[in-house]
Amino acid sequence: FLDVALKKIKKNGMIHLYQFVREEEIAKAKKDILKICSQNKKRAVIKRVIVRGKQGPGIVRVCMDIEVK
């Protein structure tokens, strides 16, 4: 749904994205999000990444605050 949010967001808007990822793949998830933003012709900065809980062994729920310029 990130591509839909990027089409509707206003300048300097903030997206709070929740994702389940492996702990060791948080950096890759951040890169993937920035790649999706650039594919949608949006500049974005990930302002904050917070682990919000565990789903299972090695899998965490992450909240990423994405500022879209």
PDB file of N, CA, C and O in Angstrom:
ATOM      1  N   PHE A   1       0.804  -1.203   0.000  1.00  0.00           N
ATOM      2  CA  PHE A   1       0.000   0.000   0.000  1.00  0.00           C
ATOM      3  C   PHE A   1       0.844   1.264   0.000  1.00  0.00           C
ATOM      4  O   PHE A   1       0.314   2.358  -0.128  1.00  0.00           O
ATOM      5  N   LEU A   2       2.146   1.144   0.130  1.00  0.00           N
ATOM      6  CA  LEU A   2       3.017   2.320   0.188  1.00  0.00           C
ATOM      7  C   LEU A   2       2.907   3.147  -1.084  1.00  0.00           C
ATOM      8  O   LEU A   2       2.872   4.380  -1.027  1.00  0.00           O
ATOM      9  N   ASP A   3       2.800   2.498  -2.241  1.00  0.00           N
ATOM     10  CA  ASP A   3       2.683   3.247  -3.494  1.00  0.00           C
ATOM     11  C   ASP A   3       1.402   4.077  -3.538  1.00  0.00           C
ATOM     12  O   ASP A   3       1.395   5.203  -4.033  1.00  0.00           O
ATOM     13  N   VAL A   4       0.312   3.575  -2.957  1.00  0.00           N
ATOM     14  CA  VAL A   4      -0.943   4.333  -2.903  1.00  0.00           C
ATOM     15  C   VAL A   4      -0.784   5.537  -1.973  1.00  0.00           C
ATOM     16  O   VAL A   4      -1.204   6.655  -2.310  1.00  0.00           O
ATOM     17  N   ALA A   5      -0.171   5.336  -0.833  1.00  0.00           N
ATOM     18  CA  ALA A   5       0.051   6.433   0.117  1.00  0.00           C
ATOM     19  C   ALA A   5       0.934   7.512  -0.502  1.00  0.00           C
ATOM     20  O   ALA A   5       0.698   8.707  -0.303  1.00  0.00           O
ATOM     21  N   LEU A   6       1.928   7.110  -1.263  1.00  0.00           N
ATOM     22  CA  LEU A   6       2.829   8.078  -1.888  1.00  0.00           C
ATOM     23  C   LEU A   6       2.107   8.934  -2.927  1.00  0.00           C
ATOM     24  O   LEU A   6       2.453  10.102  -3.127  1.00  0.00           O
ATOM     25  N   LYS A   7       1.104   8.383  -3.578  1.00  0.00           N
ATOM     26  CA  LYS A   7       0.346   9.153  -4.563  1.00  0.00           C
ATOM     27  C   LYS A   7      -0.553  10.197  -3.897  1.00  0.00           C
ATOM     28  O   LYS A   7      -0.851  11.223  -4.479  1.00  0.00           O
ATOM     29  N   LYS A   8      -0.984   9.934  -2.680  1.00  0.00           N
ATOM     30  CA  LYS A   8      -1.943  10.808  -2.002  1.00  0.00           C
ATOM     31  C   LYS A   8      -1.312  11.796  -1.017  1.00  0.00           C
ATOM     32  O   LYS A   8      -1.942  12.760  -0.624  1.00  0.00           O
ATOM     33  N   ILE A   9      -0.070  11.550  -0.622  1.00  0.00           N
ATOM     34  CA  ILE A   9       0.537  12.348   0.444  1.00  0.00           C
ATOM     35  C   ILE A   9       0.871  13.759  -0.033  1.00  0.00           C
ATOM     36  O   ILE A   9       1.237  13.971  -1.187  1.00  0.00           O
ATOM     37  N   LYS A  10       0.713  14.715   0.881  1.00  0.00           N
ATOM     38  CA  LYS A  10       1.060  16.107   0.583  1.00  0.00           C
ATOM     39  C   LYS A  10       2.547  16.329   0.851  1.00  0.00           C
ATOM     40  O   LYS A  10       3.200  15.538   1.530  1.00  0.00           O
ATOM     41  N   LYS A  11       3.058  17.444   0.332  1.00  0.00           N
ATOM     42  CA  LYS A  11       4.461  17.789   0.522  1.00  0.00           C
ATOM     43  C   LYS A  11       4.778  17.886   2.011  1.00  0.00           C
ATOM     44  O   LYS A  11       3.996  18.429   2.786  1.00  0.00           O
ATOM     45  N   ASN A  12       5.921  17.355   2.390  1.00  0.00           N
ATOM     46  CA  ASN A  12       6.389  17.293   3.780  1.00  0.00           C
ATOM     47  C   ASN A  12       5.457  16.477   4.674  1.00  0.00           C
ATOM     48  O   ASN A  12       5.412  16.682   5.880  1.00  0.00           O
ATOM     49  N   GLY A  13       4.744  15.533   4.075  1.00  0.00           N
ATOM     50  CA  GLY A  13       3.867  14.649   4.837  1.00  0.00           C
ATOM     51  C   GLY A  13       4.657  13.523   5.489  1.00  0.00           C
ATOM     52  O   GLY A  13       5.812  13.256   5.154  1.00  0.00           O
ATOM     53  N   MET A  14       4.002  12.846   6.427  1.00  0.00           N
ATOM     54  CA  MET A  14       4.644  11.775   7.180  1.00  0.00           C
ATOM     55  C   MET A  14       3.829  10.495   7.027  1.00  0.00           C
ATOM     56  O   MET A  14       2.600  10.520   7.157  1.00  0.00           O
ATOM     57  N   ILE A  15       4.519   9.410   6.744  1.00  0.00           N
ATOM     58  CA  ILE A  15       3.897   8.087   6.677  1.00  0.00           C
ATOM     59  C   ILE A  15       4.443   7.261   7.828  1.00  0.00           C
ATOM     60  O   ILE A  15       5.661   7.186   8.021  1.00  0.00           O
ATOM     61  N   HIS A  16       3.560   6.641   8.591  1.00  0.00           N
ATOM     62  CA  HIS A  16       3.954   5.725   9.661  1.00  0.00           C
ATOM     63  C   HIS A  16       3.703   4.323   9.129  1.00  0.00           C
ATOM     64  O   HIS A  16       2.562   3.888   9.011  1.00  0.00           O
ATOM     65  N   LEU A  17       4.775   3.644   8.782  1.00  0.00           N
ATOM     66  CA  LEU A  17       4.680   2.329   8.145  1.00  0.00           C
ATOM     67  C   LEU A  17       5.074   1.243   9.136  1.00  0.00           C
ATOM     68  O   LEU A  17       6.152   1.303   9.731  1.00  0.00           O
ATOM     69  N   TYR A  18       4.196   0.278   9.313  1.00  0.00           N
ATOM     70  CA  TYR A  18       4.496  -0.878  10.159  1.00  0.00           C
ATOM     71  C   TYR A  18       4.810  -2.059   9.258  1.00  0.00           C
ATOM     72  O   TYR A  18       4.126  -2.274   8.259  1.00  0.00           O
ATOM     73  N   GLN A  19       5.841  -2.823   9.640  1.00  0.00           N
ATOM     74  CA  GLN A  19       6.272  -3.975   8.862  1.00  0.00           C
ATOM     75  C   GLN A  19       6.777  -5.057   9.792  1.00  0.00           C
ATOM     76  O   GLN A  19       7.322  -4.763  10.858  1.00  0.00           O
ATOM     77  N   PHE A  20       6.615  -6.307   9.377  1.00  0.00           N
ATOM     78  CA  PHE A  20       7.248  -7.422  10.068  1.00  0.00           C
ATOM     79  C   PHE A  20       8.498  -7.787   9.282  1.00  0.00           C
ATOM     80  O   PHE A  20       8.425  -8.047   8.082  1.00  0.00           O
ATOM     81  N   VAL A  21       9.649  -7.764   9.947  1.00  0.00           N
ATOM     82  CA  VAL A  21      10.922  -8.092   9.289  1.00  0.00           C
ATOM     83  C   VAL A  21      11.803  -8.896  10.246  1.00  0.00           C
ATOM     84  O   VAL A  21      11.606  -8.857  11.462  1.00  0.00           O
ATOM     85  N   ARG A  22      12.751  -9.573   9.669  1.00  0.00           N
ATOM     86  CA  ARG A  22      13.760 -10.227  10.504  1.00  0.00           C
ATOM     87  C   ARG A  22      14.657  -9.145  11.091  1.00  0.00           C
ATOM     88  O   ARG A  22      14.933  -8.138  10.436  1.00  0.00           O
ATOM     89  N   GLU A  23      15.097  -9.344  12.315  1.00  0.00           N
ATOM     90  CA  GLU A  23      15.915  -8.331  12.994  1.00  0.00           C
ATOM     91  C   GLU A  23      17.130  -7.922  12.172  1.00  0.00           C
ATOM     92  O   GLU A  23      17.473  -6.746  12.110  1.00  0.00           O
ATOM     93  N   GLU A  24      17.753  -8.892  11.517  1.00  0.00           N
ATOM     94  CA  GLU A  24      18.965  -8.584  10.756  1.00  0.00           C
ATOM     95  C   GLU A  24      18.665  -7.938   9.400  1.00  0.00           C
ATOM     96  O   GLU A  24      19.582  -7.537   8.689  1.00  0.00           O
ATOM     97  N   GLU A  25      17.398  -7.814   9.038  1.00  0.00           N
ATOM     98  CA  GLU A  25      17.036  -7.246   7.735  1.00  0.00           C
ATOM     99  C   GLU A  25      16.376  -5.864   7.834  1.00  0.00           C
ATOM    100  O   GLU A  25      15.790  -5.395   6.866  1.00  0.00           O
ATOM    101  N   ILE A  26      16.489  -5.216   8.978  1.00  0.00           N
ATOM    102  CA  ILE A  26      15.886  -3.882   9.136  1.00  0.00           C
ATOM    103  C   ILE A  26      16.537  -2.886   8.177  1.00  0.00           C
ATOM    104  O   ILE A  26      15.847  -2.094   7.526  1.00  0.00           O
ATOM    105  N   ALA A  27      17.847  -2.927   8.047  1.00  0.00           N
ATOM    106  CA  ALA A  27      18.545  -1.998   7.135  1.00  0.00           C
ATOM    107  C   ALA A  27      18.105  -2.230   5.689  1.00  0.00           C
ATOM    108  O   ALA A  27      17.911  -1.276   4.925  1.00  0.00           O
ATOM    109  N   LYS A  28      17.927  -3.481   5.298  1.00  0.00           N
ATOM    110  CA  LYS A  28      17.463  -3.796   3.939  1.00  0.00           C
ATOM    111  C   LYS A  28      16.045  -3.275   3.726  1.00  0.00           C
ATOM    112  O   LYS A  28      15.728  -2.727   2.659  1.00  0.00           O
ATOM    113  N   ALA A  29      15.190  -3.406   4.727  1.00  0.00           N
ATOM    114  CA  ALA A  29      13.817  -2.906   4.631  1.00  0.00           C
ATOM    115  C   ALA A  29      13.821  -1.391   4.417  1.00  0.00           C
ATOM    116  O   ALA A  29      13.028  -0.869   3.625  1.00  0.00           O
ATOM    117  N   LYS A  30      14.714  -0.690   5.115  1.00  0.00           N
ATOM    118  CA  LYS A  30      14.822   0.765   4.938  1.00  0.00           C
ATOM    119  C   LYS A  30      15.222   1.104   3.511  1.00  0.00           C
ATOM    120  O   LYS A  30      14.635   1.998   2.885  1.00  0.00           O
ATOM    121  N   LYS A  31      16.202   0.384   2.969  1.00  0.00           N
ATOM    122  CA  LYS A  31      16.636   0.625   1.586  1.00  0.00           C
ATOM    123  C   LYS A  31      15.498   0.361   0.611  1.00  0.00           C
ATOM    124  O   LYS A  31      15.312   1.110  -0.345  1.00  0.00           O
ATOM    125  N   ASP A  32      14.749  -0.725   0.845  1.00  0.00           N
ATOM    126  CA  ASP A  32      13.636  -1.068  -0.037  1.00  0.00           C
ATOM    127  C   ASP A  32      12.574   0.023  -0.041  1.00  0.00           C
ATOM    128  O   ASP A  32      12.016   0.366  -1.088  1.00  0.00           O
ATOM    129  N   ILE A  33      12.284   0.590   1.130  1.00  0.00           N
ATOM    130  CA  ILE A  33      11.286   1.655   1.226  1.00  0.00           C
ATOM    131  C   ILE A  33      11.743   2.885   0.450  1.00  0.00           C
ATOM    132  O   ILE A  33      10.976   3.486  -0.304  1.00  0.00           O
ATOM    133  N   LEU A  34      12.998   3.264   0.618  1.00  0.00           N
ATOM    134  CA  LEU A  34      13.522   4.425  -0.112  1.00  0.00           C
ATOM    135  C   LEU A  34      13.521   4.185  -1.617  1.00  0.00           C
ATOM    136  O   LEU A  34      13.266   5.102  -2.400  1.00  0.00           O
ATOM    137  N   LYS A  35      13.757   2.949  -2.023  1.00  0.00           N
ATOM    138  CA  LYS A  35      13.730   2.588  -3.446  1.00  0.00           C
ATOM    139  C   LYS A  35      12.306   2.744  -3.997  1.00  0.00           C
ATOM    140  O   LYS A  35      12.119   3.301  -5.076  1.00  0.00           O
ATOM    141  N   ILE A  36      11.310   2.271  -3.251  1.00  0.00           N
ATOM    142  CA  ILE A  36       9.914   2.413  -3.675  1.00  0.00           C
ATOM    143  C   ILE A  36       9.550   3.891  -3.788  1.00  0.00           C
ATOM    144  O   ILE A  36       8.875   4.301  -4.737  1.00  0.00           O
ATOM    145  N   CYS A  37      10.012   4.696  -2.853  1.00  0.00           N
ATOM    146  CA  CYS A  37       9.743   6.136  -2.906  1.00  0.00           C
ATOM    147  C   CYS A  37      10.343   6.758  -4.162  1.00  0.00           C
ATOM    148  O   CYS A  37       9.672   7.528  -4.853  1.00  0.00           O
ATOM    149  N   SER A  38      11.570   6.423  -4.463  1.00  0.00           N
ATOM    150  CA  SER A  38      12.202   7.008  -5.650  1.00  0.00           C
ATOM    151  C   SER A  38      11.539   6.513  -6.934  1.00  0.00           C
ATOM    152  O   SER A  38      11.431   7.261  -7.902  1.00  0.00           O
ATOM    153  N   GLN A  39      11.070   5.268  -6.955  1.00  0.00           N
ATOM    154  CA  GLN A  39      10.357   4.757  -8.129  1.00  0.00           C
ATOM    155  C   GLN A  39       9.047   5.512  -8.351  1.00  0.00           C
ATOM    156  O   GLN A  39       8.566   5.606  -9.476  1.00  0.00           O
ATOM    157  N   ASN A  40       8.479   6.051  -7.269  1.00  0.00           N
ATOM    158  CA  ASN A  40       7.261   6.845  -7.354  1.00  0.00           C
ATOM    159  C   ASN A  40       7.553   8.342  -7.441  1.00  0.00           C
ATOM    160  O   ASN A  40       6.674   9.166  -7.184  1.00  0.00           O
ATOM    161  N   LYS A  41       8.814   8.659  -7.742  1.00  0.00           N
ATOM    162  CA  LYS A  41       9.259  10.048  -7.931  1.00  0.00           C
ATOM    163  C   LYS A  41       9.040  10.917  -6.702  1.00  0.00           C
ATOM    164  O   LYS A  41       8.635  12.078  -6.792  1.00  0.00           O
ATOM    165  N   LYS A  42       9.302  10.330  -5.531  1.00  0.00           N
ATOM    166  CA  LYS A  42       9.193  11.053  -4.265  1.00  0.00           C
ATOM    167  C   LYS A  42      10.527  10.982  -3.541  1.00  0.00           C
ATOM    168  O   LYS A  42      11.176   9.941  -3.525  1.00  0.00           O
ATOM    169  N   ARG A  43      10.932  12.099  -2.963  1.00  0.00           N
ATOM    170  CA  ARG A  43      12.106  12.104  -2.085  1.00  0.00           C
ATOM    171  C   ARG A  43      11.622  11.827  -0.688  1.00  0.00           C
ATOM    172  O   ARG A  43      10.646  12.418  -0.229  1.00  0.00           O
ATOM    173  N   ALA A  44      12.309  10.940  -0.015  1.00  0.00           N
ATOM    174  CA  ALA A  44      11.875  10.563   1.326  1.00  0.00           C
ATOM    175  C   ALA A  44      13.076  10.411   2.242  1.00  0.00           C
ATOM    176  O   ALA A  44      14.181  10.094   1.797  1.00  0.00           O
ATOM    177  N   VAL A  45      12.803  10.647   3.527  1.00  0.00           N
ATOM    178  CA  VAL A  45      13.811  10.465   4.571  1.00  0.00           C
ATOM    179  C   VAL A  45      13.157   9.632   5.665  1.00  0.00           C
ATOM    180  O   VAL A  45      12.052   9.950   6.109  1.00  0.00           O
ATOM    181  N   ILE A  46      13.825   8.574   6.085  1.00  0.00           N
ATOM    182  CA  ILE A  46      13.317   7.782   7.197  1.00  0.00           C
ATOM    183  C   ILE A  46      13.815   8.448   8.470  1.00  0.00           C
ATOM    184  O   ILE A  46      15.003   8.438   8.769  1.00  0.00           O
ATOM    185  N   LYS A  47      12.882   9.058   9.177  1.00  0.00           N
ATOM    186  CA  LYS A  47      13.223   9.841  10.365  1.00  0.00           C
ATOM    187  C   LYS A  47      13.476   8.984  11.593  1.00  0.00           C
ATOM    188  O   LYS A  47      14.303   9.324  12.426  1.00  0.00           O
ATOM    189  N   ARG A  48      12.718   7.881  11.704  1.00  0.00           N
ATOM    190  CA  ARG A  48      12.834   7.084  12.920  1.00  0.00           C
ATOM    191  C   ARG A  48      12.417   5.649  12.628  1.00  0.00           C
ATOM    192  O   ARG A  48      11.502   5.407  11.852  1.00  0.00           O
ATOM    193  N   VAL A  49      13.117   4.725  13.264  1.00  0.00           N
ATOM    194  CA  VAL A  49      12.778   3.302  13.186  1.00  0.00           C
ATOM    195  C   VAL A  49      12.689   2.779  14.612  1.00  0.00           C
ATOM    196  O   VAL A  49      13.633   2.912  15.380  1.00  0.00           O
ATOM    197  N   ILE A  50      11.532   2.220  14.942  1.00  0.00           N
ATOM    198  CA  ILE A  50      11.316   1.728  16.304  1.00  0.00           C
ATOM    199  C   ILE A  50      10.819   0.293  16.229  1.00  0.00           C
ATOM    200  O   ILE A  50       9.884  -0.006  15.487  1.00  0.00           O
ATOM    201  N   VAL A  51      11.429  -0.584  17.009  1.00  0.00           N
ATOM    202  CA  VAL A  51      10.938  -1.951  17.132  1.00  0.00           C
ATOM    203  C   VAL A  51       9.774  -1.910  18.116  1.00  0.00           C
ATOM    204  O   VAL A  51       9.921  -1.487  19.262  1.00  0.00           O
ATOM    205  N   ARG A  52       8.600  -2.367  17.656  1.00  0.00           N
ATOM    206  CA  ARG A  52       7.380  -2.266  18.445  1.00  0.00           C
ATOM    207  C   ARG A  52       6.909  -3.592  19.029  1.00  0.00           C
ATOM    208  O   ARG A  52       5.879  -3.644  19.669  1.00  0.00           O
ATOM    209  N   GLY A  53       7.629  -4.641  18.791  1.00  0.00           N
ATOM    210  CA  GLY A  53       7.227  -5.929  19.349  1.00  0.00           C
ATOM    211  C   GLY A  53       7.827  -7.065  18.556  1.00  0.00           C
ATOM    212  O   GLY A  53       8.480  -6.862  17.538  1.00  0.00           O
ATOM    213  N   LYS A  54       7.593  -8.267  19.033  1.00  0.00           N
ATOM    214  CA  LYS A  54       8.112  -9.461  18.360  1.00  0.00           C
ATOM    215  C   LYS A  54       6.953 -10.292  17.848  1.00  0.00           C
ATOM    216  O   LYS A  54       5.940 -10.451  18.524  1.00  0.00           O
ATOM    217  N   GLN A  55       7.125 -10.825  16.668  1.00  0.00           N
ATOM    218  CA  GLN A  55       6.137 -11.697  16.061  1.00  0.00           C
ATOM    219  C   GLN A  55       6.485 -13.158  16.319  1.00  0.00           C
ATOM    220  O   GLN A  55       5.620 -13.983  16.471  1.00  0.00           O
ATOM    221  N   GLY A  56       7.773 -13.440  16.359  1.00  0.00           N
ATOM    222  CA  GLY A  56       8.253 -14.795  16.569  1.00  0.00           C
ATOM    223  C   GLY A  56       9.757 -14.745  16.732  1.00  0.00           C
ATOM    224  O   GLY A  56      10.352 -13.664  16.778  1.00  0.00           O
ATOM    225  N   PRO A  57      10.398 -15.890  16.789  1.00  0.00           N
ATOM    226  CA  PRO A  57      11.857 -15.904  16.944  1.00  0.00           C
ATOM    227  C   PRO A  57      12.557 -15.162  15.794  1.00  0.00           C
ATOM    228  O   PRO A  57      12.434 -15.536  14.635  1.00  0.00           O
ATOM    229  N   GLY A  58      13.221 -14.076  16.126  1.00  0.00           N
ATOM    230  CA  GLY A  58      13.990 -13.310  15.141  1.00  0.00           C
ATOM    231  C   GLY A  58      13.174 -12.385  14.265  1.00  0.00           C
ATOM    232  O   GLY A  58      13.716 -11.686  13.429  1.00  0.00           O
ATOM    233  N   ILE A  59      11.851 -12.363  14.425  1.00  0.00           N
ATOM    234  CA  ILE A  59      10.996 -11.509  13.601  1.00  0.00           C
ATOM    235  C   ILE A  59      10.384 -10.430  14.500  1.00  0.00           C
ATOM    236  O   ILE A  59       9.803 -10.722  15.535  1.00  0.00           O
ATOM    237  N   VAL A  60      10.548  -9.175  14.070  1.00  0.00           N
ATOM    238  CA  VAL A  60      10.060  -8.052  14.864  1.00  0.00           C
ATOM    239  C   VAL A  60       9.070  -7.218  14.061  1.00  0.00           C
ATOM    240  O   VAL A  60       9.077  -7.220  12.830  1.00  0.00           O
ATOM    241  N   ARG A  61       8.212  -6.503  14.774  1.00  0.00           N
ATOM    242  CA  ARG A  61       7.312  -5.531  14.167  1.00  0.00           C
ATOM    243  C   ARG A  61       7.998  -4.186  14.291  1.00  0.00           C
ATOM    244  O   ARG A  61       8.361  -3.747  15.385  1.00  0.00           O
ATOM    245  N   VAL A  62       8.196  -3.517  13.173  1.00  0.00           N
ATOM    246  CA  VAL A  62       8.949  -2.264  13.117  1.00  0.00           C
ATOM    247  C   VAL A  62       8.036  -1.152  12.639  1.00  0.00           C
ATOM    248  O   VAL A  62       7.255  -1.334  11.702  1.00  0.00           O
ATOM    249  N   CYS A  63       8.128   0.004  13.282  1.00  0.00           N
ATOM    250  CA  CYS A  63       7.445   1.204  12.826  1.00  0.00           C
ATOM    251  C   CYS A  63       8.498   2.138  12.235  1.00  0.00           C
ATOM    252  O   CYS A  63       9.489   2.439  12.893  1.00  0.00           O
ATOM    253  N   MET A  64       8.278   2.567  11.002  1.00  0.00           N
ATOM    254  CA  MET A  64       9.188   3.513  10.362  1.00  0.00           C
ATOM    255  C   MET A  64       8.422   4.795  10.072  1.00  0.00           C
ATOM    256  O   MET A  64       7.340   4.752   9.489  1.00  0.00           O
ATOM    257  N   ASP A  65       8.975   5.906  10.516  1.00  0.00           N
ATOM    258  CA  ASP A  65       8.408   7.219  10.226  1.00  0.00           C
ATOM    259  C   ASP A  65       9.126   7.762   8.996  1.00  0.00           C
ATOM    260  O   ASP A  65      10.326   8.026   9.032  1.00  0.00           O
ATOM    261  N   ILE A  66       8.372   7.923   7.916  1.00  0.00           N
ATOM    262  CA  ILE A  66       8.934   8.327   6.630  1.00  0.00           C
ATOM    263  C   ILE A  66       8.421   9.720   6.301  1.00  0.00           C
ATOM    264  O   ILE A  66       7.213   9.922   6.148  1.00  0.00           O
ATOM    265  N   GLU A  67       9.324  10.671   6.192  1.00  0.00           N
ATOM    266  CA  GLU A  67       8.952  12.021   5.767  1.00  0.00           C
ATOM    267  C   GLU A  67       9.123  12.117   4.270  1.00  0.00           C
ATOM    268  O   GLU A  67      10.202  11.846   3.736  1.00  0.00           O
ATOM    269  N   VAL A  68       8.047  12.500   3.585  1.00  0.00           N
ATOM    270  CA  VAL A  68       8.066  12.604   2.126  1.00  0.00           C
ATOM    271  C   VAL A  68       8.171  14.068   1.759  1.00  0.00           C
ATOM    272  O   VAL A  68       7.347  14.883   2.164  1.00  0.00           O
ATOM    273  N   LYS A  69       9.201  14.406   1.009  1.00  0.00           N
ATOM    274  CA  LYS A  69       9.452  15.801   0.626  1.00  0.00           C
ATOM    275  C   LYS A  69       8.780  16.142  -0.686  1.00  0.00           C
ATOM    276  O   LYS A  69       8.506  15.347  -1.488  1.00  0.00           O
TER     277      LYS A  69
END
